Amino acid sequence: MIRASMKRNVFSIHENEIIANAAKLFVNHRIGTLPVVDGSNKLIGILTLQCVLKIVMPDFVNLVGNFEFLNNFGAMEARVPLQKELDRPIKEIMLKPFSVNENWSLLHAAAMLNKENVIDIPVVNDDGILVGLASHVDIGTALIKSWDLK
């Protein structure tokens, strides 16, 4: 079960927080996913580092990101959002919630990671309360542990 392999010490953010506070959490804790919760710690959304970076990065970055000849975006890399952008509520940019249940198998959780095209996925209990976060690494290493490595 994913419950045995997930991270339990998870940073999350309340639905009424602003983008600036989320950005601080991403930087200070070097994380890429923030589950968004309500006052009861129920998962109501997902905020990724990409959600926040889209505020300052143009859409074409996704289109040209694989071309080797574009190795320096110059001034675009140094662009800073306006304060009014940072003061917006995260509700405006967060993703709809997706998660796995703590009782799901490792492969079921891996399938959800793949389906949602993310590297981390929130883990909830039967009531939808956030209880952890699972990554590709968490799942992969848990699967490897079952191997007979001599």
mmCIF file of N, CA, C and O in Angstrom, residues 13-103:
data_model
loop_
_atom_site.group_PDB
_atom_site.id
_atom_site.type_symbol
_atom_site.label_atom_id
_atom_site.label_comp_id
_atom_site.label_asym_id
_atom_site.label_seq_id
_atom_site.Cartn_x
_atom_site.Cartn_y
_atom_site.Cartn_z
ATOM 1 N N ILE A 13 -0.862 24.120 1.778
ATOM 2 C CA ILE A 13 -1.209 25.539 1.864
ATOM 3 C C ILE A 13 -2.725 25.673 1.914
ATOM 4 O O ILE A 13 -3.441 24.877 1.300
ATOM 5 N N HIS A 14 -3.186 26.631 2.662
ATOM 6 C CA HIS A 14 -4.622 26.860 2.809
ATOM 7 C C HIS A 14 -5.160 27.559 1.570
ATOM 8 O O HIS A 14 -4.480 28.378 0.938
ATOM 9 N N GLU A 15 -6.378 27.258 1.239
ATOM 10 C CA GLU A 15 -7.013 27.781 0.026
ATOM 11 C C GLU A 15 -7.061 29.304 -0.052
ATOM 12 O O GLU A 15 -7.128 29.870 -1.149
ATOM 13 N N ASN A 16 -7.016 30.007 1.069
ATOM 14 C CA ASN A 16 -7.123 31.467 1.054
ATOM 15 C C ASN A 16 -5.781 32.187 1.016
ATOM 16 O O ASN A 16 -5.737 33.409 1.053
ATOM 17 N N GLU A 17 -4.691 31.455 0.923
ATOM 18 C CA GLU A 17 -3.366 32.071 0.868
ATOM 19 C C GLU A 17 -3.148 32.735 -0.488
ATOM 20 O O GLU A 17 -3.843 32.456 -1.458
ATOM 21 N N ILE A 18 -2.130 33.575 -0.529
ATOM 22 C CA ILE A 18 -1.797 34.262 -1.777
ATOM 23 C C ILE A 18 -0.600 33.583 -2.445
ATOM 24 O O ILE A 18 0.133 32.820 -1.812
ATOM 25 N N ILE A 19 -0.413 33.897 -3.712
ATOM 26 C CA ILE A 19 0.649 33.289 -4.504
ATOM 27 C C ILE A 19 2.025 33.550 -3.900
ATOM 28 O O ILE A 19 2.882 32.665 -3.889
ATOM 29 N N ALA A 20 2.251 34.726 -3.355
ATOM 30 C CA ALA A 20 3.555 35.051 -2.759
ATOM 31 C C ALA A 20 3.899 34.082 -1.634
ATOM 32 O O ALA A 20 5.048 33.641 -1.517
ATOM 33 N N ASN A 21 2.929 33.738 -0.809
ATOM 34 C CA ASN A 21 3.193 32.807 0.292
ATOM 35 C C ASN A 21 3.507 31.407 -0.224
ATOM 36 O O ASN A 21 4.359 30.707 0.324
ATOM 37 N N ALA A 22 2.836 31.008 -1.276
ATOM 38 C CA ALA A 22 3.128 29.707 -1.888
ATOM 39 C C ALA A 22 4.541 29.711 -2.464
ATOM 40 O O ALA A 22 5.293 28.745 -2.290
ATOM 41 N N ALA A 23 4.909 30.796 -3.133
ATOM 42 C CA ALA A 23 6.248 30.898 -3.720
ATOM 43 C C ALA A 23 7.321 30.777 -2.643
ATOM 44 O O ALA A 23 8.342 30.117 -2.847
ATOM 45 N N LYS A 24 7.090 31.388 -1.485
ATOM 46 C CA LYS A 24 8.047 31.289 -0.374
ATOM 47 C C LYS A 24 8.190 29.840 0.085
ATOM 48 O O LYS A 24 9.298 29.380 0.374
ATOM 49 N N LEU A 25 7.086 29.115 0.167
ATOM 50 C CA LEU A 25 7.155 27.708 0.570
ATOM 51 C C LEU A 25 7.942 26.880 -0.445
ATOM 52 O O LEU A 25 8.758 26.033 -0.059
ATOM 53 N N PHE A 26 7.708 27.104 -1.728
ATOM 54 C CA PHE A 26 8.449 26.381 -2.764
ATOM 55 C C PHE A 26 9.953 26.610 -2.606
ATOM 56 O O PHE A 26 10.740 25.677 -2.659
ATOM 57 N N VAL A 27 10.344 27.879 -2.421
ATOM 58 C CA VAL A 27 11.762 28.223 -2.325
ATOM 59 C C VAL A 27 12.369 27.736 -1.013
ATOM 60 O O VAL A 27 13.422 27.089 -1.002
ATOM 61 N N ASN A 28 11.729 28.031 0.096
ATOM 62 C CA ASN A 28 12.302 27.712 1.408
ATOM 63 C C ASN A 28 12.423 26.219 1.674
ATOM 64 O O ASN A 28 13.319 25.791 2.404
ATOM 65 N N HIS A 29 11.528 25.429 1.102
ATOM 66 C CA HIS A 29 11.533 23.989 1.376
ATOM 67 C C HIS A 29 11.942 23.147 0.169
ATOM 68 O O HIS A 29 11.927 21.916 0.245
ATOM 69 N N ARG A 30 12.277 23.820 -0.937
ATOM 70 C CA ARG A 30 12.745 23.150 -2.155
ATOM 71 C C ARG A 30 11.797 22.025 -2.565
ATOM 72 O O ARG A 30 12.191 20.876 -2.723
ATOM 73 N N ILE A 31 10.531 22.394 -2.698
ATOM 74 C CA ILE A 31 9.496 21.444 -3.085
ATOM 75 C C ILE A 31 8.870 21.897 -4.392
ATOM 76 O O ILE A 31 9.042 23.046 -4.801
ATOM 77 N N GLY A 32 8.125 20.998 -5.024
ATOM 78 C CA GLY A 32 7.511 21.326 -6.295
ATOM 79 C C GLY A 32 6.008 21.169 -6.315
ATOM 80 O O GLY A 32 5.363 21.517 -7.295
ATOM 81 N N THR A 33 5.451 20.646 -5.216
ATOM 82 C CA THR A 33 4.007 20.416 -5.147
ATOM 83 C C THR A 33 3.490 20.843 -3.785
ATOM 84 O O THR A 33 4.046 20.451 -2.761
ATOM 85 N N LEU A 34 2.419 21.618 -3.798
ATOM 86 C CA LEU A 34 1.743 22.022 -2.564
ATOM 87 C C LEU A 34 0.286 21.605 -2.647
ATOM 88 O O LEU A 34 -0.477 22.161 -3.443
ATOM 89 N N PRO A 35 -0.113 20.606 -1.858
ATOM 90 C CA PRO A 35 -1.537 20.309 -1.776
ATOM 91 C C PRO A 35 -2.259 21.513 -1.165
ATOM 92 O O PRO A 35 -1.760 22.136 -0.230
ATOM 93 N N VAL A 36 -3.414 21.850 -1.704
ATOM 94 C CA VAL A 36 -4.217 22.959 -1.195
ATOM 95 C C VAL A 36 -5.342 22.355 -0.362
ATOM 96 O O VAL A 36 -6.059 21.466 -0.826
ATOM 97 N N VAL A 37 -5.466 22.826 0.880
ATOM 98 C CA VAL A 37 -6.442 22.257 1.805
ATOM 99 C C VAL A 37 -7.371 23.326 2.353
ATOM 100 O O VAL A 37 -7.037 24.514 2.360
ATOM 101 N N ASP A 38 -8.531 22.854 2.840
ATOM 102 C CA ASP A 38 -9.453 23.768 3.513
ATOM 103 C C ASP A 38 -9.155 23.741 5.006
ATOM 104 O O ASP A 38 -8.163 23.150 5.445
ATOM 105 N N GLY A 39 -10.007 24.348 5.801
ATOM 106 C CA GLY A 39 -9.802 24.427 7.236
ATOM 107 C C GLY A 39 -9.801 23.091 7.956
ATOM 108 O O GLY A 39 -9.281 22.974 9.066
ATOM 109 N N SER A 40 -10.341 22.059 7.327
ATOM 110 C CA SER A 40 -10.367 20.718 7.923
ATOM 111 C C SER A 40 -9.254 19.829 7.393
ATOM 112 O O SER A 40 -9.251 18.630 7.626
ATOM 113 N N ASN A 41 -8.319 20.408 6.648
ATOM 114 C CA ASN A 41 -7.213 19.685 6.024
ATOM 115 C C ASN A 41 -7.680 18.749 4.910
ATOM 116 O O ASN A 41 -7.000 17.797 4.555
ATOM 117 N N LYS A 42 -8.855 19.044 4.362
ATOM 118 C CA LYS A 42 -9.372 18.268 3.233
ATOM 119 C C LYS A 42 -8.759 18.815 1.952
ATOM 120 O O LYS A 42 -8.713 20.030 1.740
ATOM 121 N N LEU A 43 -8.304 17.911 1.094
ATOM 122 C CA LEU A 43 -7.680 18.302 -0.160
ATOM 123 C C LEU A 43 -8.716 18.924 -1.085
ATOM 124 O O LEU A 43 -9.739 18.312 -1.379
ATOM 125 N N ILE A 44 -8.441 20.157 -1.559
ATOM 126 C CA ILE A 44 -9.380 20.831 -2.462
ATOM 127 C C ILE A 44 -8.706 21.299 -3.753
ATOM 128 O O ILE A 44 -9.369 21.816 -4.647
ATOM 129 N N GLY A 45 -7.383 21.126 -3.844
ATOM 130 C CA GLY A 45 -6.671 21.553 -5.043
ATOM 131 C C GLY A 45 -5.203 21.197 -4.955
ATOM 132 O O GLY A 45 -4.729 20.700 -3.932
ATOM 133 N N ILE A 46 -4.493 21.472 -6.042
ATOM 134 C CA ILE A 46 -3.059 21.218 -6.116
ATOM 135 C C ILE A 46 -2.409 22.469 -6.684
ATOM 136 O O ILE A 46 -2.897 23.041 -7.666
ATOM 137 N N LEU A 47 -1.325 22.877 -6.080
ATOM 138 C CA LEU A 47 -0.542 23.984 -6.607
ATOM 139 C C LEU A 47 0.856 23.451 -6.892
ATOM 140 O O LEU A 47 1.498 22.899 -6.008
ATOM 141 N N THR A 48 1.292 23.577 -8.136
ATOM 142 C CA THR A 48 2.627 23.117 -8.497
ATOM 143 C C THR A 48 3.535 24.317 -8.741
ATOM 144 O O THR A 48 3.060 25.441 -8.963
ATOM 145 N N LEU A 49 4.802 24.040 -8.732
ATOM 146 C CA LEU A 49 5.777 25.073 -9.038
ATOM 147 C C LEU A 49 5.513 25.639 -10.431
ATOM 148 O O LEU A 49 5.612 26.845 -10.653
ATOM 149 N N GLN A 50 5.107 24.784 -11.354
ATOM 150 C CA GLN A 50 4.806 25.235 -12.706
ATOM 151 C C GLN A 50 3.638 26.218 -12.728
ATOM 152 O O GLN A 50 3.639 27.167 -13.513
ATOM 153 N N CYS A 51 2.627 25.996 -11.880
ATOM 154 C CA CYS A 51 1.492 26.928 -11.790
ATOM 155 C C CYS A 51 1.981 28.336 -11.461
ATOM 156 O O CYS A 51 1.501 29.321 -12.037
ATOM 157 N N VAL A 52 2.921 28.419 -10.545
ATOM 158 C CA VAL A 52 3.437 29.720 -10.111
ATOM 159 C C VAL A 52 4.362 30.314 -11.167
ATOM 160 O O VAL A 52 4.288 31.510 -11.464
ATOM 161 N N LEU A 53 5.209 29.482 -11.759
ATOM 162 C CA LEU A 53 6.145 29.995 -12.766
ATOM 163 C C LEU A 53 5.441 30.513 -14.011
ATOM 164 O O LEU A 53 5.950 31.403 -14.687
ATOM 165 N N LYS A 54 4.259 29.992 -14.301
ATOM 166 C CA LYS A 54 3.520 30.459 -15.479
ATOM 167 C C LYS A 54 3.138 31.922 -15.374
ATOM 168 O O LYS A 54 2.828 32.555 -16.385
ATOM 169 N N ILE A 55 3.182 32.470 -14.171
ATOM 170 C CA ILE A 55 2.868 33.888 -13.986
ATOM 171 C C ILE A 55 3.884 34.750 -14.728
ATOM 172 O O ILE A 55 3.542 35.778 -15.298
ATOM 173 N N VAL A 56 5.142 34.322 -14.746
ATOM 174 C CA VAL A 56 6.195 35.140 -15.358
ATOM 175 C C VAL A 56 6.778 34.555 -16.639
ATOM 176 O O VAL A 56 7.403 35.266 -17.406
ATOM 177 N N MET A 57 6.574 33.263 -16.868
ATOM 178 C CA MET A 57 7.161 32.635 -18.046
ATOM 179 C C MET A 57 6.128 32.585 -19.162
ATOM 180 O O MET A 57 5.005 32.153 -18.962
ATOM 181 N N PRO A 58 6.511 32.975 -20.343
ATOM 182 C CA PRO A 58 5.572 32.956 -21.465
ATOM 183 C C PRO A 58 5.224 31.536 -21.888
ATOM 184 O O PRO A 58 5.973 30.604 -21.653
ATOM 185 N N ASP A 59 4.081 31.384 -22.496
ATOM 186 C CA ASP A 59 3.627 30.072 -22.954
ATOM 187 C C ASP A 59 4.587 29.423 -23.936
ATOM 188 O O ASP A 59 4.682 28.213 -24.002
ATOM 189 N N PHE A 60 5.319 30.237 -24.703
ATOM 190 C CA PHE A 60 6.179 29.630 -25.714
ATOM 191 C C PHE A 60 7.326 28.835 -25.120
ATOM 192 O O PHE A 60 7.951 28.038 -25.798
ATOM 193 N N VAL A 61 7.639 29.016 -23.815
ATOM 194 C CA VAL A 61 8.707 28.239 -23.187
ATOM 195 C C VAL A 61 8.397 26.755 -23.319
ATOM 196 O O VAL A 61 9.280 25.948 -23.583
ATOM 197 N N ASN A 62 7.152 26.379 -23.155
ATOM 198 C CA ASN A 62 6.775 24.973 -23.296
ATOM 199 C C ASN A 62 6.970 24.483 -24.725
ATOM 200 O O ASN A 62 7.263 23.313 -24.940
ATOM 201 N N LEU A 63 6.797 25.355 -25.695
ATOM 202 C CA LEU A 63 6.930 24.961 -27.094
ATOM 203 C C LEU A 63 8.379 24.809 -27.532
ATOM 204 O O LEU A 63 8.703 23.952 -28.339
ATOM 205 N N VAL A 64 9.262 25.655 -27.015
ATOM 206 C CA VAL A 64 10.644 25.641 -27.491
ATOM 207 C C VAL A 64 11.619 25.042 -26.481
ATOM 208 O O VAL A 64 12.812 24.984 -26.735
ATOM 209 N N GLY A 65 11.152 24.567 -25.380
ATOM 210 C CA GLY A 65 12.018 24.073 -24.325
ATOM 211 C C GLY A 65 12.920 22.926 -24.716
ATOM 212 O O GLY A 65 13.964 22.715 -24.100
ATOM 213 N N ASN A 66 12.579 22.186 -25.752
ATOM 214 C CA ASN A 66 13.388 21.040 -26.147
ATOM 215 C C ASN A 66 14.420 21.358 -27.226
ATOM 216 O O ASN A 66 15.188 20.491 -27.609
ATOM 217 N N PHE A 67 14.463 22.552 -27.731
ATOM 218 C CA PHE A 67 15.424 22.904 -28.769
ATOM 219 C C PHE A 67 16.752 23.270 -28.123
ATOM 220 O O PHE A 67 16.832 24.178 -27.298
ATOM 221 N N GLU A 68 17.793 22.569 -28.495
ATOM 222 C CA GLU A 68 19.109 22.773 -27.889
ATOM 223 C C GLU A 68 19.680 24.160 -28.153
ATOM 224 O O GLU A 68 20.443 24.683 -27.348
ATOM 225 N N PHE A 69 19.348 24.766 -29.292
ATOM 226 C CA PHE A 69 19.944 26.053 -29.627
ATOM 227 C C PHE A 69 19.404 27.185 -28.765
ATOM 228 O O PHE A 69 19.965 28.266 -28.738
ATOM 229 N N LEU A 70 18.329 26.955 -28.037
ATOM 230 C CA LEU A 70 17.796 27.994 -27.152
ATOM 231 C C LEU A 70 18.281 27.734 -25.734
ATOM 232 O O LEU A 70 17.570 27.224 -24.889
ATOM 233 N N ASN A 71 19.512 28.108 -25.476
ATOM 234 C CA ASN A 71 20.079 27.823 -24.161
ATOM 235 C C ASN A 71 20.081 29.025 -23.229
ATOM 236 O O ASN A 71 20.500 28.927 -22.100
ATOM 237 N N ASN A 72 19.606 30.161 -23.696
ATOM 238 C CA ASN A 72 19.616 31.337 -22.837
ATOM 239 C C ASN A 72 18.450 32.245 -23.215
ATOM 240 O O ASN A 72 18.393 32.757 -24.321
ATOM 241 N N PHE A 73 17.556 32.458 -22.280
ATOM 242 C CA PHE A 73 16.410 33.330 -22.517
ATOM 243 C C PHE A 73 16.661 34.746 -22.016
ATOM 244 O O PHE A 73 15.789 35.582 -22.036
ATOM 245 N N GLY A 74 17.863 35.003 -21.521
ATOM 246 C CA GLY A 74 18.264 36.349 -21.127
ATOM 247 C C GLY A 74 17.321 37.003 -20.141
ATOM 248 O O GLY A 74 17.102 36.516 -19.047
ATOM 249 N N ALA A 75 16.742 38.116 -20.548
ATOM 250 C CA ALA A 75 15.902 38.920 -19.659
ATOM 251 C C ALA A 75 14.673 38.160 -19.167
ATOM 252 O O ALA A 75 14.173 38.430 -18.073
ATOM 253 N N MET A 76 14.178 37.192 -19.953
ATOM 254 C CA MET A 76 13.001 36.440 -19.518
ATOM 255 C C MET A 76 13.279 35.662 -18.247
ATOM 256 O O MET A 76 12.405 35.486 -17.411
ATOM 257 N N GLU A 77 14.508 35.187 -18.094
ATOM 258 C CA GLU A 77 14.863 34.415 -16.906
ATOM 259 C C GLU A 77 14.882 35.280 -15.655
ATOM 260 O O GLU A 77 14.762 34.778 -14.552
ATOM 261 N N ALA A 78 15.064 36.566 -15.819
ATOM 262 C CA ALA A 78 15.143 37.470 -14.680
ATOM 263 C C ALA A 78 13.835 38.209 -14.421
ATOM 264 O O ALA A 78 13.763 39.050 -13.534
ATOM 265 N N ARG A 79 12.787 37.889 -15.165
ATOM 266 C CA ARG A 79 11.519 38.600 -15.008
ATOM 267 C C ARG A 79 10.932 38.335 -13.624
ATOM 268 O O ARG A 79 10.919 37.202 -13.146
ATOM 269 N N VAL A 80 10.448 39.374 -13.003
ATOM 270 C CA VAL A 80 9.842 39.302 -11.676
ATOM 271 C C VAL A 80 8.383 39.708 -11.811
ATOM 272 O O VAL A 80 8.069 40.701 -12.468
ATOM 273 N N PRO A 81 7.474 38.948 -11.202
ATOM 274 C CA PRO A 81 6.063 39.323 -11.318
ATOM 275 C C PRO A 81 5.760 40.604 -10.564
ATOM 276 O O PRO A 81 6.439 40.957 -9.599
ATOM 277 N N LEU A 82 4.719 41.276 -11.006
ATOM 278 C CA LEU A 82 4.249 42.464 -10.301
ATOM 279 C C LEU A 82 3.654 42.053 -8.954
ATOM 280 O O LEU A 82 3.150 40.939 -8.800
ATOM 281 N N GLN A 83 3.685 42.959 -8.005
ATOM 282 C CA GLN A 83 3.144 42.654 -6.680
ATOM 283 C C GLN A 83 1.675 42.247 -6.752
ATOM 284 O O GLN A 83 1.230 41.357 -6.039
ATOM 285 N N LYS A 84 0.916 42.886 -7.644
ATOM 286 C CA LYS A 84 -0.502 42.549 -7.745
ATOM 287 C C LYS A 84 -0.689 41.102 -8.196
ATOM 288 O O LYS A 84 -1.665 40.464 -7.838
ATOM 289 N N GLU A 85 0.254 40.569 -8.988
ATOM 290 C CA GLU A 85 0.186 39.160 -9.386
ATOM 291 C C GLU A 85 0.467 38.250 -8.196
ATOM 292 O O GLU A 85 -0.172 37.225 -8.014
ATOM 293 N N LEU A 86 1.443 38.630 -7.378
ATOM 294 C CA LEU A 86 1.807 37.838 -6.204
ATOM 295 C C LEU A 86 0.748 37.883 -5.112
ATOM 296 O O LEU A 86 0.672 36.977 -4.281
ATOM 297 N N ASP A 87 -0.058 38.930 -5.099
ATOM 298 C CA ASP A 87 -1.106 39.079 -4.091
ATOM 299 C C ASP A 87 -2.404 38.367 -4.462
ATOM 300 O O ASP A 87 -3.342 38.347 -3.674
ATOM 301 N N ARG A 88 -2.457 37.792 -5.658
ATOM 302 C CA ARG A 88 -3.660 37.056 -6.070
ATOM 303 C C ARG A 88 -3.811 35.797 -5.232
ATOM 304 O O ARG A 88 -2.835 35.183 -4.817
ATOM 305 N N PRO A 89 -5.040 35.360 -4.973
ATOM 306 C CA PRO A 89 -5.247 34.119 -4.215
ATOM 307 C C PRO A 89 -4.838 32.908 -5.051
ATOM 308 O O PRO A 89 -5.007 32.895 -6.271
ATOM 309 N N ILE A 90 -4.309 31.895 -4.389
ATOM 310 C CA ILE A 90 -3.874 30.701 -5.112
ATOM 311 C C ILE A 90 -5.037 29.987 -5.774
ATOM 312 O O ILE A 90 -4.843 29.247 -6.731
ATOM 313 N N LYS A 91 -6.252 30.236 -5.283
ATOM 314 C CA LYS A 91 -7.444 29.629 -5.889
ATOM 315 C C LYS A 91 -7.524 29.928 -7.383
ATOM 316 O O LYS A 91 -8.079 29.153 -8.145
ATOM 317 N N GLU A 92 -6.962 31.064 -7.802
ATOM 318 C CA GLU A 92 -7.044 31.477 -9.201
ATOM 319 C C GLU A 92 -6.132 30.678 -10.126
ATOM 320 O O GLU A 92 -6.357 30.656 -11.330
ATOM 321 N N ILE A 93 -5.103 30.045 -9.575
ATOM 322 C CA ILE A 93 -4.156 29.331 -10.435
ATOM 323 C C ILE A 93 -3.990 27.855 -10.075
ATOM 324 O O ILE A 93 -3.318 27.126 -10.805
ATOM 325 N N MET A 94 -4.596 27.423 -8.983
ATOM 326 C CA MET A 94 -4.407 26.030 -8.571
ATOM 327 C C MET A 94 -5.130 25.068 -9.518
ATOM 328 O O MET A 94 -6.059 25.448 -10.222
ATOM 329 N N LEU A 95 -4.660 23.836 -9.511
ATOM 330 C CA LEU A 95 -5.265 22.781 -10.311
ATOM 331 C C LEU A 95 -6.394 22.127 -9.531
ATOM 332 O O LEU A 95 -6.421 22.183 -8.295
ATOM 333 N N LYS A 96 -7.283 21.484 -10.243
ATOM 334 C CA LYS A 96 -8.329 20.712 -9.568
ATOM 335 C C LYS A 96 -7.665 19.593 -8.778
ATOM 336 O O LYS A 96 -6.610 19.094 -9.169
ATOM 337 N N PRO A 97 -8.290 19.177 -7.676
ATOM 338 C CA PRO A 97 -7.643 18.149 -6.854
ATOM 339 C C PRO A 97 -7.590 16.792 -7.547
ATOM 340 O O PRO A 97 -8.512 16.413 -8.263
ATOM 341 N N PHE A 98 -6.488 16.110 -7.350
ATOM 342 C CA PHE A 98 -6.343 14.712 -7.737
ATOM 343 C C PHE A 98 -5.495 14.083 -6.639
ATOM 344 O O PHE A 98 -4.670 14.752 -6.017
ATOM 345 N N SER A 99 -5.735 12.836 -6.364
ATOM 346 C CA SER A 99 -5.035 12.195 -5.250
ATOM 347 C C SER A 99 -5.138 10.688 -5.378
ATOM 348 O O SER A 99 -5.823 10.169 -6.260
ATOM 349 N N VAL A 100 -4.462 10.019 -4.471
ATOM 350 C CA VAL A 100 -4.606 8.573 -4.310
ATOM 351 C C VAL A 100 -5.027 8.325 -2.877
ATOM 352 O O VAL A 100 -4.739 9.113 -1.984
ATOM 353 N N ASN A 101 -5.710 7.222 -2.681
ATOM 354 C CA ASN A 101 -6.121 6.838 -1.338
ATOM 355 C C ASN A 101 -4.974 6.101 -0.661
ATOM 356 O O ASN A 101 -4.254 5.329 -1.301
ATOM 357 N N GLU A 102 -4.812 6.314 0.629
ATOM 358 C CA GLU A 102 -3.710 5.712 1.369
ATOM 359 C C GLU A 102 -3.716 4.180 1.320
ATOM 360 O O GLU A 102 -2.692 3.542 1.567
ATOM 361 N N ASN A 103 -4.845 3.578 0.983
ATOM 362 C CA ASN A 103 -4.948 2.118 0.934
ATOM 363 C C ASN A 103 -4.716 1.545 -0.464
ATOM 364 O O ASN A 103 -4.805 0.335 -0.656
#
